Short mmCIF file of N, CA and C in Angstrom, two decimals:
data_model
loop_
_atom_site.label_atom_id
_atom_site.label_comp_id
_atom_site.label_asym_id
_atom_site.label_seq_id
_atom_site.Cartn_x
_atom_site.Cartn_y
_atom_site.Cartn_z
N MET A 8 96.18 89.94 71.82
CA MET A 8 95.07 90.02 72.45
C MET A 8 94.46 91.66 72.46
N LEU A 9 95.14 92.49 72.45
CA LEU A 9 94.65 93.82 72.32
C LEU A 9 94.32 94.11 70.78
N ARG A 10 95.06 93.63 69.82
CA ARG A 10 94.55 93.64 68.59
C ARG A 10 93.17 92.95 68.41
N LYS A 11 92.80 92.12 68.84
CA LYS A 11 91.53 91.17 68.65
C LYS A 11 90.75 92.09 69.66
N ASP A 12 90.87 92.32 70.65
CA ASP A 12 90.04 92.95 71.59
C ASP A 12 90.49 93.99 72.46
N PRO A 13 90.66 95.20 71.89
CA PRO A 13 91.16 96.31 72.44
C PRO A 13 90.64 96.98 73.71
N ALA A 14 89.32 96.73 73.97
CA ALA A 14 88.81 97.18 75.15
C ALA A 14 88.84 95.88 76.35
N LEU A 15 89.43 94.52 75.94
CA LEU A 15 89.45 93.55 76.98
C LEU A 15 88.22 93.59 77.63
N GLU A 16 87.17 93.34 76.65
CA GLU A 16 85.70 92.94 77.03
C GLU A 16 85.62 91.83 77.85
N GLU A 17 86.47 90.87 77.56
CA GLU A 17 86.29 89.32 78.21
C GLU A 17 87.05 89.63 79.59
N PHE A 18 87.44 90.45 80.02
CA PHE A 18 88.16 90.51 81.25
C PHE A 18 87.61 91.46 82.25
N GLY A 19 87.55 91.18 83.50
CA GLY A 19 86.95 92.38 84.62
C GLY A 19 88.14 92.81 85.59
N LEU A 20 89.51 91.89 85.29
CA LEU A 20 90.49 92.05 86.04
C LEU A 20 91.84 91.82 85.32
N VAL A 21 92.86 92.53 85.48
CA VAL A 21 94.16 92.01 84.89
C VAL A 21 95.13 92.12 85.83
N ILE A 22 95.86 91.09 86.24
CA ILE A 22 96.74 90.78 87.07
C ILE A 22 98.23 90.78 86.73
N PHE A 23 98.99 91.58 87.07
CA PHE A 23 100.30 91.73 86.97
C PHE A 23 101.19 91.00 88.07
N ASP A 24 101.46 89.47 88.31
CA ASP A 24 102.35 88.86 89.57
C ASP A 24 103.74 89.31 89.20
N GLU A 25 104.15 89.18 90.55
CA GLU A 25 105.58 89.02 90.54
C GLU A 25 106.08 90.42 89.84
N PHE A 26 105.58 91.59 90.10
CA PHE A 26 105.83 92.82 88.92
C PHE A 26 107.26 93.48 89.48
N HIS A 27 107.76 92.97 90.57
CA HIS A 27 109.47 93.64 91.03
C HIS A 27 110.36 92.94 89.72
N GLU A 28 109.62 91.82 88.96
CA GLU A 28 110.67 91.38 88.36
C GLU A 28 110.50 92.03 87.10
N ARG A 29 111.09 93.23 87.10
CA ARG A 29 110.74 94.43 85.89
C ARG A 29 111.24 93.88 84.39
N SER A 30 110.47 94.04 83.58
CA SER A 30 111.00 93.88 82.11
C SER A 30 110.11 94.92 81.39
N LEU A 31 110.45 94.92 80.03
CA LEU A 31 110.16 95.49 78.97
C LEU A 31 108.66 95.39 78.85
N HIS A 32 108.27 93.95 78.72
CA HIS A 32 107.13 93.54 78.80
C HIS A 32 106.13 93.60 79.69
N ALA A 33 106.31 93.54 80.83
CA ALA A 33 105.69 93.78 81.96
C ALA A 33 105.24 95.44 81.99
N ASP A 34 106.32 96.11 81.77
CA ASP A 34 106.08 97.46 81.77
C ASP A 34 105.21 98.20 80.77
N LEU A 35 105.42 97.26 79.44
CA LEU A 35 104.50 97.78 78.21
C LEU A 35 103.24 97.16 78.51
N GLY A 36 103.18 95.84 79.04
CA GLY A 36 101.77 95.44 79.59
C GLY A 36 100.73 96.18 80.48
N LEU A 37 101.56 96.85 81.37
CA LEU A 37 100.76 97.73 82.49
C LEU A 37 100.49 99.02 81.99
N ALA A 38 101.52 99.54 81.05
CA ALA A 38 101.15 101.07 80.37
C ALA A 38 99.92 100.84 79.39
N LEU A 39 99.76 99.57 78.57
CA LEU A 39 98.71 99.49 77.61
C LEU A 39 97.49 99.01 78.21
N THR A 40 97.64 98.51 79.69
CA THR A 40 96.40 97.98 80.14
C THR A 40 95.68 99.45 80.96
N LEU A 41 96.62 99.96 81.48
CA LEU A 41 96.00 101.41 82.22
C LEU A 41 95.69 102.47 81.09
N GLN A 42 96.16 102.51 79.89
CA GLN A 42 95.53 103.36 78.73
C GLN A 42 94.26 102.71 78.33
N THR A 43 94.25 101.59 78.23
CA THR A 43 92.98 100.75 77.89
C THR A 43 91.75 101.33 79.17
N ARG A 44 92.19 101.08 80.40
CA ARG A 44 91.32 101.54 81.40
C ARG A 44 90.84 102.91 81.34
N ALA A 45 91.87 103.69 80.93
CA ALA A 45 91.37 105.32 80.97
C ALA A 45 90.49 105.68 80.17
N ILE A 46 90.77 105.02 78.80
CA ILE A 46 90.15 105.53 77.37
C ILE A 46 88.86 104.74 77.23
N LEU A 47 88.77 103.29 77.44
CA LEU A 47 87.85 102.59 77.15
C LEU A 47 87.18 101.74 78.16
N ARG A 48 87.70 101.53 79.31
CA ARG A 48 87.11 100.51 80.18
C ARG A 48 87.28 101.08 81.66
N GLN A 49 86.70 102.37 82.15
CA GLN A 49 86.87 102.63 83.45
C GLN A 49 86.68 101.54 84.45
N ASP A 50 85.83 100.59 84.51
CA ASP A 50 85.52 99.62 85.34
C ASP A 50 86.45 98.36 85.18
N LEU A 51 87.55 98.31 84.33
CA LEU A 51 88.56 97.37 84.47
C LEU A 51 89.41 97.70 85.44
N ARG A 52 89.61 96.73 86.35
CA ARG A 52 90.65 96.36 87.35
C ARG A 52 91.62 96.10 87.05
N VAL A 53 92.86 96.62 87.64
CA VAL A 53 94.42 96.20 87.52
C VAL A 53 94.94 95.75 88.82
N LEU A 54 95.56 94.89 88.83
CA LEU A 54 96.22 94.50 90.15
C LEU A 54 97.63 94.56 89.71
N ALA A 55 98.51 94.89 90.26
CA ALA A 55 99.98 94.53 90.09
C ALA A 55 100.56 94.33 91.49
N MET A 56 101.03 92.88 91.70
CA MET A 56 101.23 92.27 93.13
C MET A 56 102.90 92.03 92.89
N SER A 57 103.62 92.20 94.38
CA SER A 57 104.86 91.91 94.26
C SER A 57 105.07 91.91 95.85
N ALA A 58 106.06 90.91 96.35
CA ALA A 58 106.08 90.99 97.76
C ALA A 58 107.55 92.19 98.07
N THR A 59 108.23 92.30 96.87
CA THR A 59 109.20 93.25 97.28
C THR A 59 109.71 94.54 96.60
N LEU A 60 108.34 94.75 95.74
CA LEU A 60 108.52 96.07 94.89
C LEU A 60 108.67 97.17 95.53
N GLU A 61 109.73 98.13 95.07
CA GLU A 61 109.88 99.23 95.49
C GLU A 61 108.98 100.27 94.60
N VAL A 62 108.00 100.96 95.31
CA VAL A 62 107.44 101.73 94.75
C VAL A 62 108.15 103.13 93.72
N GLY A 63 109.04 103.34 94.34
CA GLY A 63 109.84 104.52 93.58
C GLY A 63 110.65 103.96 92.30
N ALA A 64 110.80 102.50 92.15
CA ALA A 64 111.25 102.01 91.04
C ALA A 64 110.16 102.07 89.83
N VAL A 65 108.96 102.05 90.11
CA VAL A 65 108.13 102.00 89.19
C VAL A 65 107.74 103.50 88.51
N GLY A 66 107.66 103.47 86.96
CA GLY A 66 107.65 104.91 86.38
C GLY A 66 106.34 106.09 87.20
N ALA A 67 106.64 107.04 87.48
CA ALA A 67 105.68 108.13 88.13
C ALA A 67 104.74 108.31 87.70
N GLY A 68 104.66 107.96 86.26
CA GLY A 68 103.08 108.09 85.33
C GLY A 68 102.32 107.08 85.98
N GLU A 69 103.01 105.94 85.76
CA GLU A 69 101.84 104.77 86.23
C GLU A 69 101.39 104.83 87.71
N ILE A 70 102.29 105.08 88.62
CA ILE A 70 102.22 105.42 90.24
C ILE A 70 101.12 106.40 90.37
N ARG A 71 100.85 107.68 89.49
CA ARG A 71 100.12 108.54 89.76
C ARG A 71 98.78 108.10 89.38
N ARG A 72 98.64 107.45 88.34
CA ARG A 72 97.43 106.68 88.05
C ARG A 72 96.84 105.92 88.89
N VAL A 73 97.61 105.08 89.76
CA VAL A 73 97.06 104.05 90.47
C VAL A 73 97.39 104.34 92.05
N GLU A 74 97.84 105.35 92.41
CA GLU A 74 98.57 105.36 93.83
C GLU A 74 97.15 105.52 94.86
N ARG A 75 96.02 106.16 94.48
CA ARG A 75 94.88 106.30 95.19
C ARG A 75 94.57 104.73 95.72
N SER A 76 95.04 103.81 95.25
CA SER A 76 94.45 102.22 95.53
C SER A 76 95.86 101.59 95.90
N LEU A 77 96.85 102.36 95.95
CA LEU A 77 98.02 101.27 96.27
C LEU A 77 98.03 101.05 97.69
N GLN A 78 98.39 99.90 98.06
CA GLN A 78 98.15 99.17 99.12
C GLN A 78 99.54 98.66 99.88
N ASP A 79 100.12 98.86 100.84
CA ASP A 79 101.31 97.88 101.45
C ASP A 79 100.46 97.04 102.40
N VAL A 80 100.69 95.73 102.30
CA VAL A 80 100.23 94.82 102.84
C VAL A 80 101.45 94.04 103.71
N GLY A 81 101.75 94.55 104.87
CA GLY A 81 102.83 94.01 105.84
C GLY A 81 102.86 92.45 105.82
N GLY A 82 103.88 92.09 106.34
CA GLY A 82 104.23 90.44 106.37
C GLY A 82 105.28 90.24 107.29
N ASP A 83 105.24 89.18 107.41
CA ASP A 83 106.36 88.62 108.47
C ASP A 83 107.58 88.01 107.50
N VAL A 84 108.71 88.22 108.09
CA VAL A 84 110.15 88.00 107.39
C VAL A 84 110.58 86.69 108.37
N ILE A 85 110.81 85.53 107.66
CA ILE A 85 111.11 84.52 108.05
C ILE A 85 112.48 84.09 107.75
N PRO A 86 113.38 84.14 108.79
CA PRO A 86 114.72 83.57 107.99
C PRO A 86 114.95 82.17 107.66
N LEU A 87 115.54 81.89 106.64
CA LEU A 87 115.81 80.69 106.35
C LEU A 87 116.93 80.26 106.75
N HIS A 88 117.38 79.08 107.22
CA HIS A 88 118.56 78.45 107.57
C HIS A 88 119.03 77.43 106.60
N GLY A 89 120.32 77.23 105.99
CA GLY A 89 120.58 76.34 105.03
C GLY A 89 121.39 75.36 105.42
#
């Protein structure tokens, strides 16, 4: 995708869902997307979603770039009984 369209012109928003399931692919995808936004597309929006992400576990560089828009949306904990 980035080879054919390095500025991601077809997209206005890139979503990383379930980001707490960390992997090399997810981390590299986020890093490349943030680099694209910083250099080529300041209007590109990036959304990393997770119900259980621990912010400290995400690389400091990524957090510094997006922490001004980092939001913690509280929720309810519902116990499951089996």
